[in-house]
MMTF fields as JSON, N, C-alpha, C and O atoms, coordinates in Angstrom:
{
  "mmtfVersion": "1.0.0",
  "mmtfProducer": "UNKNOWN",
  "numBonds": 415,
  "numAtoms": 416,
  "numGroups": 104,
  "numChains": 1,
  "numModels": 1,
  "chainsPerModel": [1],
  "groupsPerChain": [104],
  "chainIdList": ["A"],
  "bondAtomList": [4, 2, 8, 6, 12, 10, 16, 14, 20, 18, 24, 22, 28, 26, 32, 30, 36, 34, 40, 38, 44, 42, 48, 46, 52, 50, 56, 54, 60, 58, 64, 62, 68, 66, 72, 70, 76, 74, 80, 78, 84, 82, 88, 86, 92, 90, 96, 94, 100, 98, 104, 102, 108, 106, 112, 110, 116, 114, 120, 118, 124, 122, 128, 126, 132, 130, 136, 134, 140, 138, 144, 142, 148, 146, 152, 150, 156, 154, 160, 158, 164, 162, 168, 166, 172, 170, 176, 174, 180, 178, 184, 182, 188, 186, 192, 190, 196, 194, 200, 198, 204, 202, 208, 206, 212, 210, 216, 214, 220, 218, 224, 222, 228, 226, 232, 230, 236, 234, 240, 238, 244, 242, 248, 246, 252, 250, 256, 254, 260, 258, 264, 262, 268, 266, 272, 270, 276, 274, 280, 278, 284, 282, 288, 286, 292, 290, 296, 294, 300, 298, 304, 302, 308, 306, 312, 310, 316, 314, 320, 318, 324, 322, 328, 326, 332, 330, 336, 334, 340, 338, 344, 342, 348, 346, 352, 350, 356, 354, 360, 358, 364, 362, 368, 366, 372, 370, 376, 374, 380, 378, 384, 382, 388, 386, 392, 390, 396, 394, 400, 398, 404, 402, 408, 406, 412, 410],
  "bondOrderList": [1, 1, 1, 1, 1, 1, 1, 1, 1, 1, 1, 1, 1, 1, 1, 1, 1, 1, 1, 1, 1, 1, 1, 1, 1, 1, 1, 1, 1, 1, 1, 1, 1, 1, 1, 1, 1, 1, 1, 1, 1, 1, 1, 1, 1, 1, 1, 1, 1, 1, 1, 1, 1, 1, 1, 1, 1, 1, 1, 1, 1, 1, 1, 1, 1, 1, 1, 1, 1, 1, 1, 1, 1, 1, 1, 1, 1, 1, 1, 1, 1, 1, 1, 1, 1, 1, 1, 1, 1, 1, 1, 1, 1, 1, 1, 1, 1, 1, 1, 1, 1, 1, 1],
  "groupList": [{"groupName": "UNK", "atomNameList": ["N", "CA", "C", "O"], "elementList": ["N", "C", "C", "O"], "formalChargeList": [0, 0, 0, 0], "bondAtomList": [1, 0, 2, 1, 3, 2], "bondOrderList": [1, 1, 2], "singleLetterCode": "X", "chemCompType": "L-PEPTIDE LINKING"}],
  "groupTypeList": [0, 0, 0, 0, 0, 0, 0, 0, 0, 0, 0, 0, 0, 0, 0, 0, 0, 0, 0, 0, 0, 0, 0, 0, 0, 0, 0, 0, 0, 0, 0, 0, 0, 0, 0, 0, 0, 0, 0, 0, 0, 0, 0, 0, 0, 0, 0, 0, 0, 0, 0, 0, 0, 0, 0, 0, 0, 0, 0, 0, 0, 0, 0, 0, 0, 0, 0, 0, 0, 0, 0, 0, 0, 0, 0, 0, 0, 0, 0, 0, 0, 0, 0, 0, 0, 0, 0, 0, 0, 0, 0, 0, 0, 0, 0, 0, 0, 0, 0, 0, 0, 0, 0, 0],
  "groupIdList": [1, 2, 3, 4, 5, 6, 7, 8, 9, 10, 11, 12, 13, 14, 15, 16, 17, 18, 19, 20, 21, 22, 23, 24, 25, 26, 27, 28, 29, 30, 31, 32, 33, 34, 35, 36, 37, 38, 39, 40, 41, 42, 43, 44, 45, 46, 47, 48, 49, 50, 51, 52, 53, 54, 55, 56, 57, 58, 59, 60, 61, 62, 63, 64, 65, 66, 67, 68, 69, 70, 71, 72, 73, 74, 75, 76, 77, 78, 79, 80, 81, 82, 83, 84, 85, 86, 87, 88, 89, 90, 91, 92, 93, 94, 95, 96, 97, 98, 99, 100, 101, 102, 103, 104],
  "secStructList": [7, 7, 5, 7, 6, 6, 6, 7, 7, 5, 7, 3, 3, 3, 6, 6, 3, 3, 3, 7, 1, 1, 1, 7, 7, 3, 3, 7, 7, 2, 2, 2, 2, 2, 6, 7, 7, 7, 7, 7, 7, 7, 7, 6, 6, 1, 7, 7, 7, 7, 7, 1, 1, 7, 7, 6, 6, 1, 7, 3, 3, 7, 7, 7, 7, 6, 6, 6, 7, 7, 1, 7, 3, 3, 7, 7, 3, 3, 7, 7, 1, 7, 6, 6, 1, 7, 7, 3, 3, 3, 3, 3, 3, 6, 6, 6, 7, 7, 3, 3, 3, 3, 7, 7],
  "xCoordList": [91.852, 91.541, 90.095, 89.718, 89.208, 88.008, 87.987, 88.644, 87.448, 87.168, 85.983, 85.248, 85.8, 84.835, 83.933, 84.385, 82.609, 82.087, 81.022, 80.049, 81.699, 81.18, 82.32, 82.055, 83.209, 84.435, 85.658, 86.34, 85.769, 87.094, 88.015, 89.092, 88.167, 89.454, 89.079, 88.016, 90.505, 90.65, 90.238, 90.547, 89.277, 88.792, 89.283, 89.834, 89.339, 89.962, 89.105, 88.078, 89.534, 88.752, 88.551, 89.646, 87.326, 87.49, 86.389, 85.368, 86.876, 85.574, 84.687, 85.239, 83.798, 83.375, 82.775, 81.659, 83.422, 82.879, 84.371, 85.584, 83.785, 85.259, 84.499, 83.308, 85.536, 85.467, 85.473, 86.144, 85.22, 86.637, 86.061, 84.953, 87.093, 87.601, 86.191, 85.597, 85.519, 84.202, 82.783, 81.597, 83.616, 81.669, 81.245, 80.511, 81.609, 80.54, 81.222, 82.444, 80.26, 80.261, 79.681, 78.612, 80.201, 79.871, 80.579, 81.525, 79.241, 79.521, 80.58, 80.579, 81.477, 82.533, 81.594, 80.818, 81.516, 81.229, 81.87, 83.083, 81.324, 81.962, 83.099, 84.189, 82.741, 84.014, 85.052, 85.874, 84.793, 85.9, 86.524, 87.575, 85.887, 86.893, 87.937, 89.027, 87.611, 88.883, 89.16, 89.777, 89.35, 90.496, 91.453, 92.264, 91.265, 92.57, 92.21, 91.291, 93.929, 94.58, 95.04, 95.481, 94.815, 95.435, 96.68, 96.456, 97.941, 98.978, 99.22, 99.782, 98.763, 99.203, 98.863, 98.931, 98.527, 97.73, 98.859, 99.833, 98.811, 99.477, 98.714, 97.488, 99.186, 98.707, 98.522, 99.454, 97.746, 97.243, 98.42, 98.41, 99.922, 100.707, 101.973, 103.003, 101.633, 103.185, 103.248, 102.358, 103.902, 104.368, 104.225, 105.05, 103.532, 103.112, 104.324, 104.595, 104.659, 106.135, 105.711, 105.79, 105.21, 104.459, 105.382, 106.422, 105.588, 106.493, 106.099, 104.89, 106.97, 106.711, 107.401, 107.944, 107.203, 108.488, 107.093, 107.492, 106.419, 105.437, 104.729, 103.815, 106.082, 105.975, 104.709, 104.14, 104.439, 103.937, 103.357, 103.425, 102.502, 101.964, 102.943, 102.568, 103.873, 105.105, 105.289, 105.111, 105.686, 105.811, 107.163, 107.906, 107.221, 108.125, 109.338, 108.802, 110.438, 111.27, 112.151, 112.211, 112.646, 113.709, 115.766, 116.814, 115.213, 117.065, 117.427, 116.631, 118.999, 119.812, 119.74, 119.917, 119.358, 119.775, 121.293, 121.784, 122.016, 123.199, 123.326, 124.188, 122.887, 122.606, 122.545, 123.539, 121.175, 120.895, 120.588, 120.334, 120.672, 120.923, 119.727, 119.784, 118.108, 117.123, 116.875, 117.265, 116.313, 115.709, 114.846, 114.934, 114.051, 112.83, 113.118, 113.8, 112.636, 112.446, 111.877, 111.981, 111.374, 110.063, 111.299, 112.5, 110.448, 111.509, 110.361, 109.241, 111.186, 110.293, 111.162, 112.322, 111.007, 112.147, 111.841, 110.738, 113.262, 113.181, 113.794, 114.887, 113.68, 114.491, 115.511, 115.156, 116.576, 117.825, 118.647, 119.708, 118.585, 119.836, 119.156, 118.041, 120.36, 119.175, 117.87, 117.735, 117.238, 116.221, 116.374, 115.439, 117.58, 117.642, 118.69, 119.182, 118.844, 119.579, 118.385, 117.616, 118.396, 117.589, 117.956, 118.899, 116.116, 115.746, 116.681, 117.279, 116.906, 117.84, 116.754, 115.559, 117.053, 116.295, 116.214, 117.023, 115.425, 115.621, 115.351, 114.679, 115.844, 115.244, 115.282, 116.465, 114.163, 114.151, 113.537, 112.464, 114.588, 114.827, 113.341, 113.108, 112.718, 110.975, 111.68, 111.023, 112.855, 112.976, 113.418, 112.884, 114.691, 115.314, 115.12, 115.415, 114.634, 114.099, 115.374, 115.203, 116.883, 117.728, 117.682, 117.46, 117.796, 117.638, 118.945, 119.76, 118.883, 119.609, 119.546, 118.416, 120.674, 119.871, 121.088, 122.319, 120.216, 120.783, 120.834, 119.993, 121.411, 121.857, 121.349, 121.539, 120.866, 121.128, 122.29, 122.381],
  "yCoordList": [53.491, 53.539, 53.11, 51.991, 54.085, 53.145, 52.627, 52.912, 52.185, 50.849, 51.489, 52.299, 51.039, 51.291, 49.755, 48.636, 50.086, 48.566, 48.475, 47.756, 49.454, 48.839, 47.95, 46.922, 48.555, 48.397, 47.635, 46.763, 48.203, 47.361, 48.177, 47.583, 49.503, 50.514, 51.281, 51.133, 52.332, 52.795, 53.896, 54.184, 54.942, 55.824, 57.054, 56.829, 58.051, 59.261, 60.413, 60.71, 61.124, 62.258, 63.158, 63.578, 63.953, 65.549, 65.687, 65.007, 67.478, 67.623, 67.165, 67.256, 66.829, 66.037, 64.732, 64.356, 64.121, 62.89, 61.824, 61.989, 61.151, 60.069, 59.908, 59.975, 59.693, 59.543, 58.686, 58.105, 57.571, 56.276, 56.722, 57.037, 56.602, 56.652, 56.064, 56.728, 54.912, 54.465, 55.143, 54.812, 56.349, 57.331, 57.426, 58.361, 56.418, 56.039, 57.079, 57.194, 57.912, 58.688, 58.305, 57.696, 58.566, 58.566, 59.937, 60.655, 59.864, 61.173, 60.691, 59.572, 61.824, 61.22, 61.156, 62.106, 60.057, 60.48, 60.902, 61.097, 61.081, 61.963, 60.807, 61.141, 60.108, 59.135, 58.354, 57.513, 58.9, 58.493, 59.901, 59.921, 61.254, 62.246, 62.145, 62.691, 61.375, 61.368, 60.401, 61.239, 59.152, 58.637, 59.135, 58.462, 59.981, 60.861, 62.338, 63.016, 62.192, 63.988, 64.158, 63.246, 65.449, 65.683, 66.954, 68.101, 66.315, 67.689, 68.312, 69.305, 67.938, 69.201, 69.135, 68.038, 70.115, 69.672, 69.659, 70.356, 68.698, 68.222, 68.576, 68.538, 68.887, 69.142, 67.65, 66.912, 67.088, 65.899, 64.863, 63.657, 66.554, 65.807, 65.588, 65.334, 65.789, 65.637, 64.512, 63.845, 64.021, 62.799, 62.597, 63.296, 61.961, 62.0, 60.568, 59.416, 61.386, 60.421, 60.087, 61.01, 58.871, 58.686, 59.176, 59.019, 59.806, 59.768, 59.41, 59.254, 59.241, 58.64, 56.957, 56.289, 56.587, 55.455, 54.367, 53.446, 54.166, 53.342, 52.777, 53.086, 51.589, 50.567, 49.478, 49.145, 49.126, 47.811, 46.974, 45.762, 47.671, 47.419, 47.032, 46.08, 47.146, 46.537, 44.873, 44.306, 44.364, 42.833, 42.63, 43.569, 41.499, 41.249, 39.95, 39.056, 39.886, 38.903, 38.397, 38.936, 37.557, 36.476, 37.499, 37.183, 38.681, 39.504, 39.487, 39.614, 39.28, 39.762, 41.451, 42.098, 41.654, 43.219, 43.441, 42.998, 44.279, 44.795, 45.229, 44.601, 45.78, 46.719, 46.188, 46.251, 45.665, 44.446, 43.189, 42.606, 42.692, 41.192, 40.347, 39.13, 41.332, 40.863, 40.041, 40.604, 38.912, 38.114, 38.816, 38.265, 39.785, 39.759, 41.092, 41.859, 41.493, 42.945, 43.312, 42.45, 44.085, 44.873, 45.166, 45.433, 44.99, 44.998, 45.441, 44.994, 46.607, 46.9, 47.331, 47.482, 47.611, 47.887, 49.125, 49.554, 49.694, 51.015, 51.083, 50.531, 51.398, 51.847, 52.885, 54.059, 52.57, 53.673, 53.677, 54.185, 53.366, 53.144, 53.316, 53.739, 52.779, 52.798, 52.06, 51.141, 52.169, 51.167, 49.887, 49.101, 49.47, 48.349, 47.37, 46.27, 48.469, 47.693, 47.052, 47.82, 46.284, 45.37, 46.865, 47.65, 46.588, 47.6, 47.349, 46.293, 47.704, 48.04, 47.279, 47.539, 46.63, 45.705, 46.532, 46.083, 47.539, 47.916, 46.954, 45.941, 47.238, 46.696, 46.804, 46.727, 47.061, 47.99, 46.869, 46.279, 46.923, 46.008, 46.137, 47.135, 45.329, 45.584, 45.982, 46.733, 45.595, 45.668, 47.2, 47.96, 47.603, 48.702, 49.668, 50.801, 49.505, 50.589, 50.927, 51.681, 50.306, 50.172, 50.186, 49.084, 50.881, 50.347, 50.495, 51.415, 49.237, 48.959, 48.76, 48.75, 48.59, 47.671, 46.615, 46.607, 45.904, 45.132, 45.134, 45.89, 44.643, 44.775, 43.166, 42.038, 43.384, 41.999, 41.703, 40.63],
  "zCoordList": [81.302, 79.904, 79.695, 80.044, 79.072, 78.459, 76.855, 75.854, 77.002, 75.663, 74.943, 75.508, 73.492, 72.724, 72.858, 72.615, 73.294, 73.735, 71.829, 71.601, 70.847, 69.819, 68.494, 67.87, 68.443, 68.387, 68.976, 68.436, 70.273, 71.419, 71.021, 71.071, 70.559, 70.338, 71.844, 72.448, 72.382, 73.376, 72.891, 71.735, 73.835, 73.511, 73.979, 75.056, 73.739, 74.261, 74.74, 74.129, 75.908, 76.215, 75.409, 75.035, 74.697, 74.442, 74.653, 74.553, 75.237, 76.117, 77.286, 78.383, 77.286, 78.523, 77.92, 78.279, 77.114, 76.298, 75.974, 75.838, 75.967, 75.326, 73.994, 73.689, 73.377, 71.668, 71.185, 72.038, 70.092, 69.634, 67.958, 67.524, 67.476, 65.699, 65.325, 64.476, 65.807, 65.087, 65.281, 65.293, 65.435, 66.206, 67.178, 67.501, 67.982, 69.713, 70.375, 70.472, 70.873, 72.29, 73.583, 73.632, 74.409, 75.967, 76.494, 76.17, 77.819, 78.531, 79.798, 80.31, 80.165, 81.3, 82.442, 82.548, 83.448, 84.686, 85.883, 85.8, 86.956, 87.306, 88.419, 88.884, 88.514, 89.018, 88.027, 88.391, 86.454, 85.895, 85.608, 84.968, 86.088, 85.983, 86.969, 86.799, 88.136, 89.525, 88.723, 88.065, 87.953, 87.741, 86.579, 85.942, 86.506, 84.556, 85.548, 86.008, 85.442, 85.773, 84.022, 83.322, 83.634, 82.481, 82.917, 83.304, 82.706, 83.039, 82.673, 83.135, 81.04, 80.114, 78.683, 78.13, 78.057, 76.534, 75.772, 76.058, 74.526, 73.564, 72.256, 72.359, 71.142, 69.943, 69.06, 69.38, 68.204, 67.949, 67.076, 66.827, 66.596, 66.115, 66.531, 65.907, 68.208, 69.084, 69.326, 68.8, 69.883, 70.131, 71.978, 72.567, 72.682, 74.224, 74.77, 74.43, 75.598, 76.679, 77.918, 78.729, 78.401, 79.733, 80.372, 79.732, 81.514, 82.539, 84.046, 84.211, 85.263, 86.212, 86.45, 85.57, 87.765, 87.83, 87.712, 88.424, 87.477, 87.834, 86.116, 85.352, 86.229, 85.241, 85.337, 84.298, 86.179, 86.283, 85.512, 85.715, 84.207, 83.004, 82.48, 81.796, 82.369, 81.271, 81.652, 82.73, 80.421, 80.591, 82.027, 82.313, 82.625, 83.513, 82.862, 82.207, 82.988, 82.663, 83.877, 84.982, 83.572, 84.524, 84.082, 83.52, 84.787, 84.46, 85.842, 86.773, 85.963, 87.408, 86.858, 85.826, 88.28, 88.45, 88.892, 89.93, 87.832, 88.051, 89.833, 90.447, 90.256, 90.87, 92.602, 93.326, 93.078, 93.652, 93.909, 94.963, 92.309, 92.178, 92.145, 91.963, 92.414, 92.269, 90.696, 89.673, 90.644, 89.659, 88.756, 87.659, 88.721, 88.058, 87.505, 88.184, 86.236, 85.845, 84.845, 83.972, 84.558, 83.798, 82.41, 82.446, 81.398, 79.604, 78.572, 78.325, 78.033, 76.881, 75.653, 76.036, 74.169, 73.267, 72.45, 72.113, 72.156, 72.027, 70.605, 70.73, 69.578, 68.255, 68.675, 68.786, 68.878, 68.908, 68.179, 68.54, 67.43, 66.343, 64.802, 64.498, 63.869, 62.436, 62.263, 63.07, 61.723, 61.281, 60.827, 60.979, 60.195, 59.587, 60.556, 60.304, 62.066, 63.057, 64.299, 64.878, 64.433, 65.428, 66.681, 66.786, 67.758, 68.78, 69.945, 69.741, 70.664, 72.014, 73.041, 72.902, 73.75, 74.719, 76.329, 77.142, 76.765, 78.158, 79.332, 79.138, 80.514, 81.487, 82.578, 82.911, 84.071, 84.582, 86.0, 86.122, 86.786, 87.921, 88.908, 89.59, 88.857, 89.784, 91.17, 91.891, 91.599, 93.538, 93.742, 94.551, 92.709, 93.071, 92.205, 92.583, 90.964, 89.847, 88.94, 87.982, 89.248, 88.118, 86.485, 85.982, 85.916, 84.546, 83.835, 83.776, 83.288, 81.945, 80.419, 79.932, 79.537, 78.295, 77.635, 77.65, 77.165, 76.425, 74.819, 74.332, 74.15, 72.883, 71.918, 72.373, 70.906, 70.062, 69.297, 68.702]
}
């Protein structure tokens, strides 16, 4: 991710420039084009779904894994239900990649 160093918002590719909402441009170089594969274009009012197993950015907590019983696992929360019902708690075992959820 790059940063807006006038601002501090995350900036986005278009074109051969990153952007940020406050005006500042920069040109991509060419060793931050090897780090961003783009897989596929999105229209500005779809909705983008990371995919891939590779959490690690996600916060970590103290859960038994169902599964293999490891201590530790990656948790993030999802709205599945109504709105005026509290979010669904996931959580996704760091050793074996299990996921579950929990409920409030």
């Amino acid at each position: 991710m790059e940063f807006c160093p006038k601002c501090g918002t995350v900036m986005f590719p278009k074109d051969n420039c990153f952007e940020c909402k406050c005006g500042y441009k920069s040109e991509i170089t060419k060793e931050q084009k090897s780090n961003y594969e783009v897989s596929e274009k999105v229209s500005a009012k779809e909705n983008i779904i990371v995919k891939g197993e590779d959490v690690k950015t996600l916060p970590c907590t103290r859960a038994i894994c169902p599964k293999c019983g490891n201590k530790e696992a990656f948790w993030w929360l999802q709205q599945t239900r109504r709105a005026d019902e509290s979010e669904t708690r996931f959580l996704r075992c760091t050793k074996c990649g299990q996921t579950w959820r929990e409920y409030d």
